[in-house]
Amino acid sequence: MARTDGLCERCDARGLTVFATVVDHIKPLALGGTDEDSNTRNLCDPCHAEATAEQFGMRTARGIGRDGRPTSPDHPWNRPDRT
Ligand SMILES: [Zn+2]
């Protein structure tokens, strides 16, 4: 958080000065992201909601459902013989 003086990085990129309220994972932990600085960014609430929608929206388009699991029946996770 100190890295950006506690400001929202997304708003900053738009020339706005807004205090960040959350540390967002660029690649979500649920999808294998790390907790390192290189994978985090400071965001305000509205930006965090936006970014999360983008992240999971894109995943949905690429065949991964809202729960983070693949939607394709051909994916190994969805095969009936998986024990
Ligand atoms: Zn923001």
Short mmCIF file of N, CA and C and ligand atoms in Angstrom, two decimals:
data_model
loop_
_atom_site.label_atom_id
_atom_site.label_comp_id
_atom_site.label_asym_id
_atom_site.label_seq_id
_atom_site.Cartn_x
_atom_site.Cartn_y
_atom_site.Cartn_z
N MET A 1 0.83 -1.22 0.00
CA MET A 1 0.00 0.00 0.00
C MET A 1 0.87 1.26 0.00
N ALA A 2 2.00 1.22 0.69
CA ALA A 2 2.87 2.38 0.77
C ALA A 2 3.49 2.70 -0.59
N ARG A 3 3.57 1.69 -1.44
CA ARG A 3 4.20 1.84 -2.75
C ARG A 3 3.57 2.97 -3.56
N THR A 4 2.26 3.15 -3.45
CA THR A 4 1.59 4.19 -4.23
C THR A 4 1.07 5.31 -3.32
N ASP A 5 1.67 5.45 -2.15
CA ASP A 5 1.23 6.47 -1.20
C ASP A 5 -0.23 6.29 -0.81
N GLY A 6 -0.71 5.06 -0.88
CA GLY A 6 -2.09 4.80 -0.47
C GLY A 6 -3.14 5.28 -1.46
N LEU A 7 -2.70 5.53 -2.69
CA LEU A 7 -3.65 6.01 -3.69
C LEU A 7 -4.07 4.90 -4.65
N CYS A 8 -5.27 5.05 -5.18
CA CYS A 8 -5.78 4.09 -6.15
C CYS A 8 -4.99 4.21 -7.46
N GLU A 9 -4.40 3.10 -7.89
CA GLU A 9 -3.54 3.12 -9.08
C GLU A 9 -4.34 3.35 -10.36
N ARG A 10 -5.57 2.82 -10.35
CA ARG A 10 -6.40 2.96 -11.54
C ARG A 10 -6.89 4.40 -11.72
N CYS A 11 -7.30 5.00 -10.62
CA CYS A 11 -7.72 6.41 -10.68
C CYS A 11 -6.52 7.29 -11.02
N ASP A 12 -5.38 6.95 -10.46
CA ASP A 12 -4.17 7.71 -10.71
C ASP A 12 -3.85 7.72 -12.20
N ALA A 13 -4.05 6.59 -12.84
CA ALA A 13 -3.79 6.48 -14.27
C ALA A 13 -4.74 7.38 -15.08
N ARG A 14 -5.88 7.70 -14.48
CA ARG A 14 -6.86 8.57 -15.15
C ARG A 14 -6.68 10.02 -14.70
N GLY A 15 -5.66 10.26 -13.89
CA GLY A 15 -5.40 11.61 -13.43
C GLY A 15 -6.20 12.01 -12.21
N LEU A 16 -6.83 11.04 -11.56
CA LEU A 16 -7.62 11.33 -10.36
C LEU A 16 -6.83 10.95 -9.11
N THR A 17 -7.08 11.62 -8.03
CA THR A 17 -6.45 11.29 -6.77
C THR A 17 -7.50 10.75 -5.80
N VAL A 18 -7.48 9.43 -5.64
CA VAL A 18 -8.46 8.77 -4.79
C VAL A 18 -7.72 7.81 -3.87
N PHE A 19 -8.06 7.83 -2.59
CA PHE A 19 -7.41 6.90 -1.67
C PHE A 19 -7.85 5.48 -1.95
N ALA A 20 -6.86 4.58 -1.95
CA ALA A 20 -7.16 3.17 -2.15
C ALA A 20 -7.71 2.57 -0.86
N THR A 21 -8.62 1.64 -1.00
CA THR A 21 -9.19 0.97 0.17
C THR A 21 -8.89 -0.51 0.17
N VAL A 22 -8.48 -1.05 -0.98
CA VAL A 22 -8.21 -2.48 -1.05
C VAL A 22 -6.92 -2.75 -1.82
N VAL A 23 -6.26 -3.86 -1.47
CA VAL A 23 -5.14 -4.35 -2.26
C VAL A 23 -5.68 -5.46 -3.15
N ASP A 24 -5.69 -5.21 -4.43
CA ASP A 24 -6.26 -6.16 -5.38
C ASP A 24 -5.16 -7.04 -5.96
N HIS A 25 -5.50 -8.29 -6.23
CA HIS A 25 -4.56 -9.18 -6.90
C HIS A 25 -4.81 -9.10 -8.40
N ILE A 26 -3.78 -8.75 -9.15
CA ILE A 26 -3.92 -8.62 -10.60
C ILE A 26 -4.34 -9.97 -11.18
N LYS A 27 -3.64 -11.00 -10.77
CA LYS A 27 -4.12 -12.36 -11.06
C LYS A 27 -4.67 -12.91 -9.76
N PRO A 28 -5.98 -13.16 -9.69
CA PRO A 28 -6.59 -13.55 -8.42
C PRO A 28 -5.93 -14.78 -7.81
N LEU A 29 -5.84 -14.81 -6.47
CA LEU A 29 -5.27 -15.95 -5.77
C LEU A 29 -6.02 -17.22 -6.14
N ALA A 30 -7.32 -17.08 -6.34
CA ALA A 30 -8.15 -18.22 -6.68
C ALA A 30 -7.76 -18.84 -8.01
N LEU A 31 -7.08 -18.05 -8.84
CA LEU A 31 -6.69 -18.53 -10.15
C LEU A 31 -5.18 -18.76 -10.23
N GLY A 32 -4.55 -18.90 -9.08
CA GLY A 32 -3.13 -19.25 -9.06
C GLY A 32 -2.19 -18.05 -8.95
N GLY A 33 -2.73 -16.87 -8.68
CA GLY A 33 -1.88 -15.69 -8.53
C GLY A 33 -1.09 -15.74 -7.23
N THR A 34 -0.07 -14.91 -7.16
CA THR A 34 0.76 -14.88 -5.95
C THR A 34 0.41 -13.66 -5.12
N ASP A 35 0.95 -13.63 -3.91
CA ASP A 35 0.69 -12.53 -2.98
C ASP A 35 1.82 -11.51 -3.02
N GLU A 36 2.62 -11.56 -4.07
CA GLU A 36 3.77 -10.66 -4.17
C GLU A 36 3.36 -9.29 -4.71
N ASP A 37 4.24 -8.30 -4.46
CA ASP A 37 3.98 -6.93 -4.91
C ASP A 37 3.69 -6.86 -6.40
N SER A 38 4.41 -7.69 -7.17
CA SER A 38 4.26 -7.62 -8.62
C SER A 38 2.87 -8.06 -9.06
N ASN A 39 2.15 -8.75 -8.18
CA ASN A 39 0.81 -9.22 -8.54
C ASN A 39 -0.28 -8.46 -7.81
N THR A 40 0.09 -7.38 -7.13
CA THR A 40 -0.93 -6.63 -6.41
C THR A 40 -0.96 -5.18 -6.86
N ARG A 41 -2.10 -4.55 -6.65
CA ARG A 41 -2.22 -3.12 -6.93
C ARG A 41 -3.23 -2.56 -5.94
N ASN A 42 -3.07 -1.29 -5.65
CA ASN A 42 -3.96 -0.64 -4.70
C ASN A 42 -5.11 0.01 -5.44
N LEU A 43 -6.32 -0.28 -5.00
CA LEU A 43 -7.49 0.25 -5.68
C LEU A 43 -8.49 0.81 -4.69
N CYS A 44 -9.33 1.74 -5.17
CA CYS A 44 -10.46 2.19 -4.38
C CYS A 44 -11.61 1.20 -4.61
N ASP A 45 -12.65 1.33 -3.84
CA ASP A 45 -13.76 0.37 -3.94
C ASP A 45 -14.36 0.25 -5.34
N PRO A 46 -14.74 1.38 -5.96
CA PRO A 46 -15.34 1.29 -7.30
C PRO A 46 -14.42 0.62 -8.31
N CYS A 47 -13.12 0.95 -8.26
CA CYS A 47 -12.17 0.36 -9.20
C CYS A 47 -12.00 -1.12 -8.93
N HIS A 48 -12.02 -1.50 -7.67
CA HIS A 48 -11.86 -2.91 -7.32
C HIS A 48 -13.04 -3.71 -7.87
N ALA A 49 -14.23 -3.18 -7.71
CA ALA A 49 -15.42 -3.86 -8.23
C ALA A 49 -15.33 -4.00 -9.74
N GLU A 50 -14.86 -2.93 -10.38
CA GLU A 50 -14.71 -2.92 -11.83
C GLU A 50 -13.68 -3.96 -12.28
N ALA A 51 -12.53 -3.95 -11.60
CA ALA A 51 -11.45 -4.85 -11.97
C ALA A 51 -11.85 -6.31 -11.77
N THR A 52 -12.55 -6.57 -10.67
CA THR A 52 -12.97 -7.94 -10.40
C THR A 52 -13.95 -8.41 -11.45
N ALA A 53 -14.87 -7.55 -11.84
CA ALA A 53 -15.84 -7.91 -12.87
C ALA A 53 -15.12 -8.21 -14.19
N GLU A 54 -14.11 -7.38 -14.49
CA GLU A 54 -13.33 -7.60 -15.71
C GLU A 54 -12.62 -8.94 -15.66
N GLN A 55 -11.93 -9.19 -14.53
CA GLN A 55 -11.17 -10.42 -14.40
C GLN A 55 -12.05 -11.64 -14.59
N PHE A 56 -13.15 -11.68 -13.85
CA PHE A 56 -13.96 -12.88 -13.90
C PHE A 56 -14.85 -12.89 -15.12
N GLY A 57 -15.16 -11.71 -15.65
CA GLY A 57 -15.92 -11.65 -16.89
C GLY A 57 -15.12 -12.24 -18.04
N MET A 58 -13.83 -11.86 -18.09
CA MET A 58 -12.98 -12.38 -19.15
C MET A 58 -12.82 -13.88 -19.03
N ARG A 59 -12.69 -14.34 -17.80
CA ARG A 59 -12.52 -15.78 -17.59
C ARG A 59 -13.75 -16.52 -18.06
N THR A 60 -14.91 -15.94 -17.81
CA THR A 60 -16.15 -16.59 -18.23
C THR A 60 -16.16 -16.74 -19.74
N ALA A 61 -15.72 -15.67 -20.43
CA ALA A 61 -15.70 -15.71 -21.88
C ALA A 61 -14.74 -16.79 -22.37
N ARG A 62 -13.73 -17.08 -21.56
CA ARG A 62 -12.75 -18.08 -21.97
C ARG A 62 -13.06 -19.46 -21.42
N GLY A 63 -14.27 -19.66 -20.92
CA GLY A 63 -14.67 -21.00 -20.53
C GLY A 63 -14.47 -21.34 -19.07
N ILE A 64 -14.36 -20.32 -18.23
CA ILE A 64 -14.28 -20.59 -16.80
C ILE A 64 -15.43 -19.88 -16.11
N GLY A 65 -16.17 -20.63 -15.34
CA GLY A 65 -17.39 -20.09 -14.72
C GLY A 65 -17.10 -19.15 -13.57
N ARG A 66 -18.17 -18.56 -13.05
CA ARG A 66 -18.08 -17.62 -11.94
C ARG A 66 -17.42 -18.22 -10.72
N ASP A 67 -17.54 -19.54 -10.54
CA ASP A 67 -16.94 -20.19 -9.39
C ASP A 67 -15.47 -20.51 -9.63
N GLY A 68 -14.95 -20.12 -10.80
CA GLY A 68 -13.55 -20.33 -11.09
C GLY A 68 -13.25 -21.70 -11.69
N ARG A 69 -14.30 -22.47 -11.93
CA ARG A 69 -14.09 -23.80 -12.52
C ARG A 69 -14.41 -23.74 -14.01
N PRO A 70 -13.74 -24.57 -14.80
CA PRO A 70 -13.99 -24.57 -16.24
C PRO A 70 -15.41 -25.04 -16.55
N THR A 71 -15.98 -24.45 -17.58
CA THR A 71 -17.35 -24.82 -17.95
C THR A 71 -17.39 -25.90 -19.02
N SER A 72 -16.26 -26.11 -19.71
CA SER A 72 -16.24 -27.09 -20.78
C SER A 72 -16.35 -28.52 -20.24
N PRO A 73 -17.26 -29.31 -20.82
CA PRO A 73 -17.39 -30.70 -20.38
C PRO A 73 -16.16 -31.53 -20.73
N ASP A 74 -15.35 -31.03 -21.65
CA ASP A 74 -14.13 -31.76 -22.04
C ASP A 74 -12.97 -31.54 -21.08
N HIS A 75 -13.10 -30.52 -20.22
CA HIS A 75 -12.02 -30.24 -19.28
C HIS A 75 -11.88 -31.41 -18.29
N PRO A 76 -10.64 -31.78 -17.97
CA PRO A 76 -10.41 -32.91 -17.05
C PRO A 76 -11.20 -32.80 -15.74
N TRP A 77 -11.37 -31.56 -15.24
CA TRP A 77 -12.10 -31.40 -13.98
C TRP A 77 -13.55 -31.84 -14.11
N ASN A 78 -14.06 -31.78 -15.33
CA ASN A 78 -15.49 -32.06 -15.52
C ASN A 78 -15.76 -33.44 -16.08
N ARG A 79 -14.71 -34.23 -16.23
CA ARG A 79 -14.93 -35.58 -16.74
C ARG A 79 -15.58 -36.44 -15.68
N PRO A 80 -16.52 -37.26 -16.10
CA PRO A 80 -17.26 -38.08 -15.13
C PRO A 80 -16.39 -39.07 -14.38
N ASP A 81 -15.26 -39.50 -14.98
CA ASP A 81 -14.44 -40.51 -14.31
C ASP A 81 -13.48 -39.92 -13.28
N ARG A 82 -13.55 -38.61 -13.09
CA ARG A 82 -12.67 -37.98 -12.09
C ARG A 82 -13.12 -38.39 -10.69
N THR A 83 -12.17 -38.85 -9.89
CA THR A 83 -12.53 -39.31 -8.56
C THR A 83 -12.08 -38.33 -7.49
ZN ZN B 1 -10.04 4.04 -8.21
#
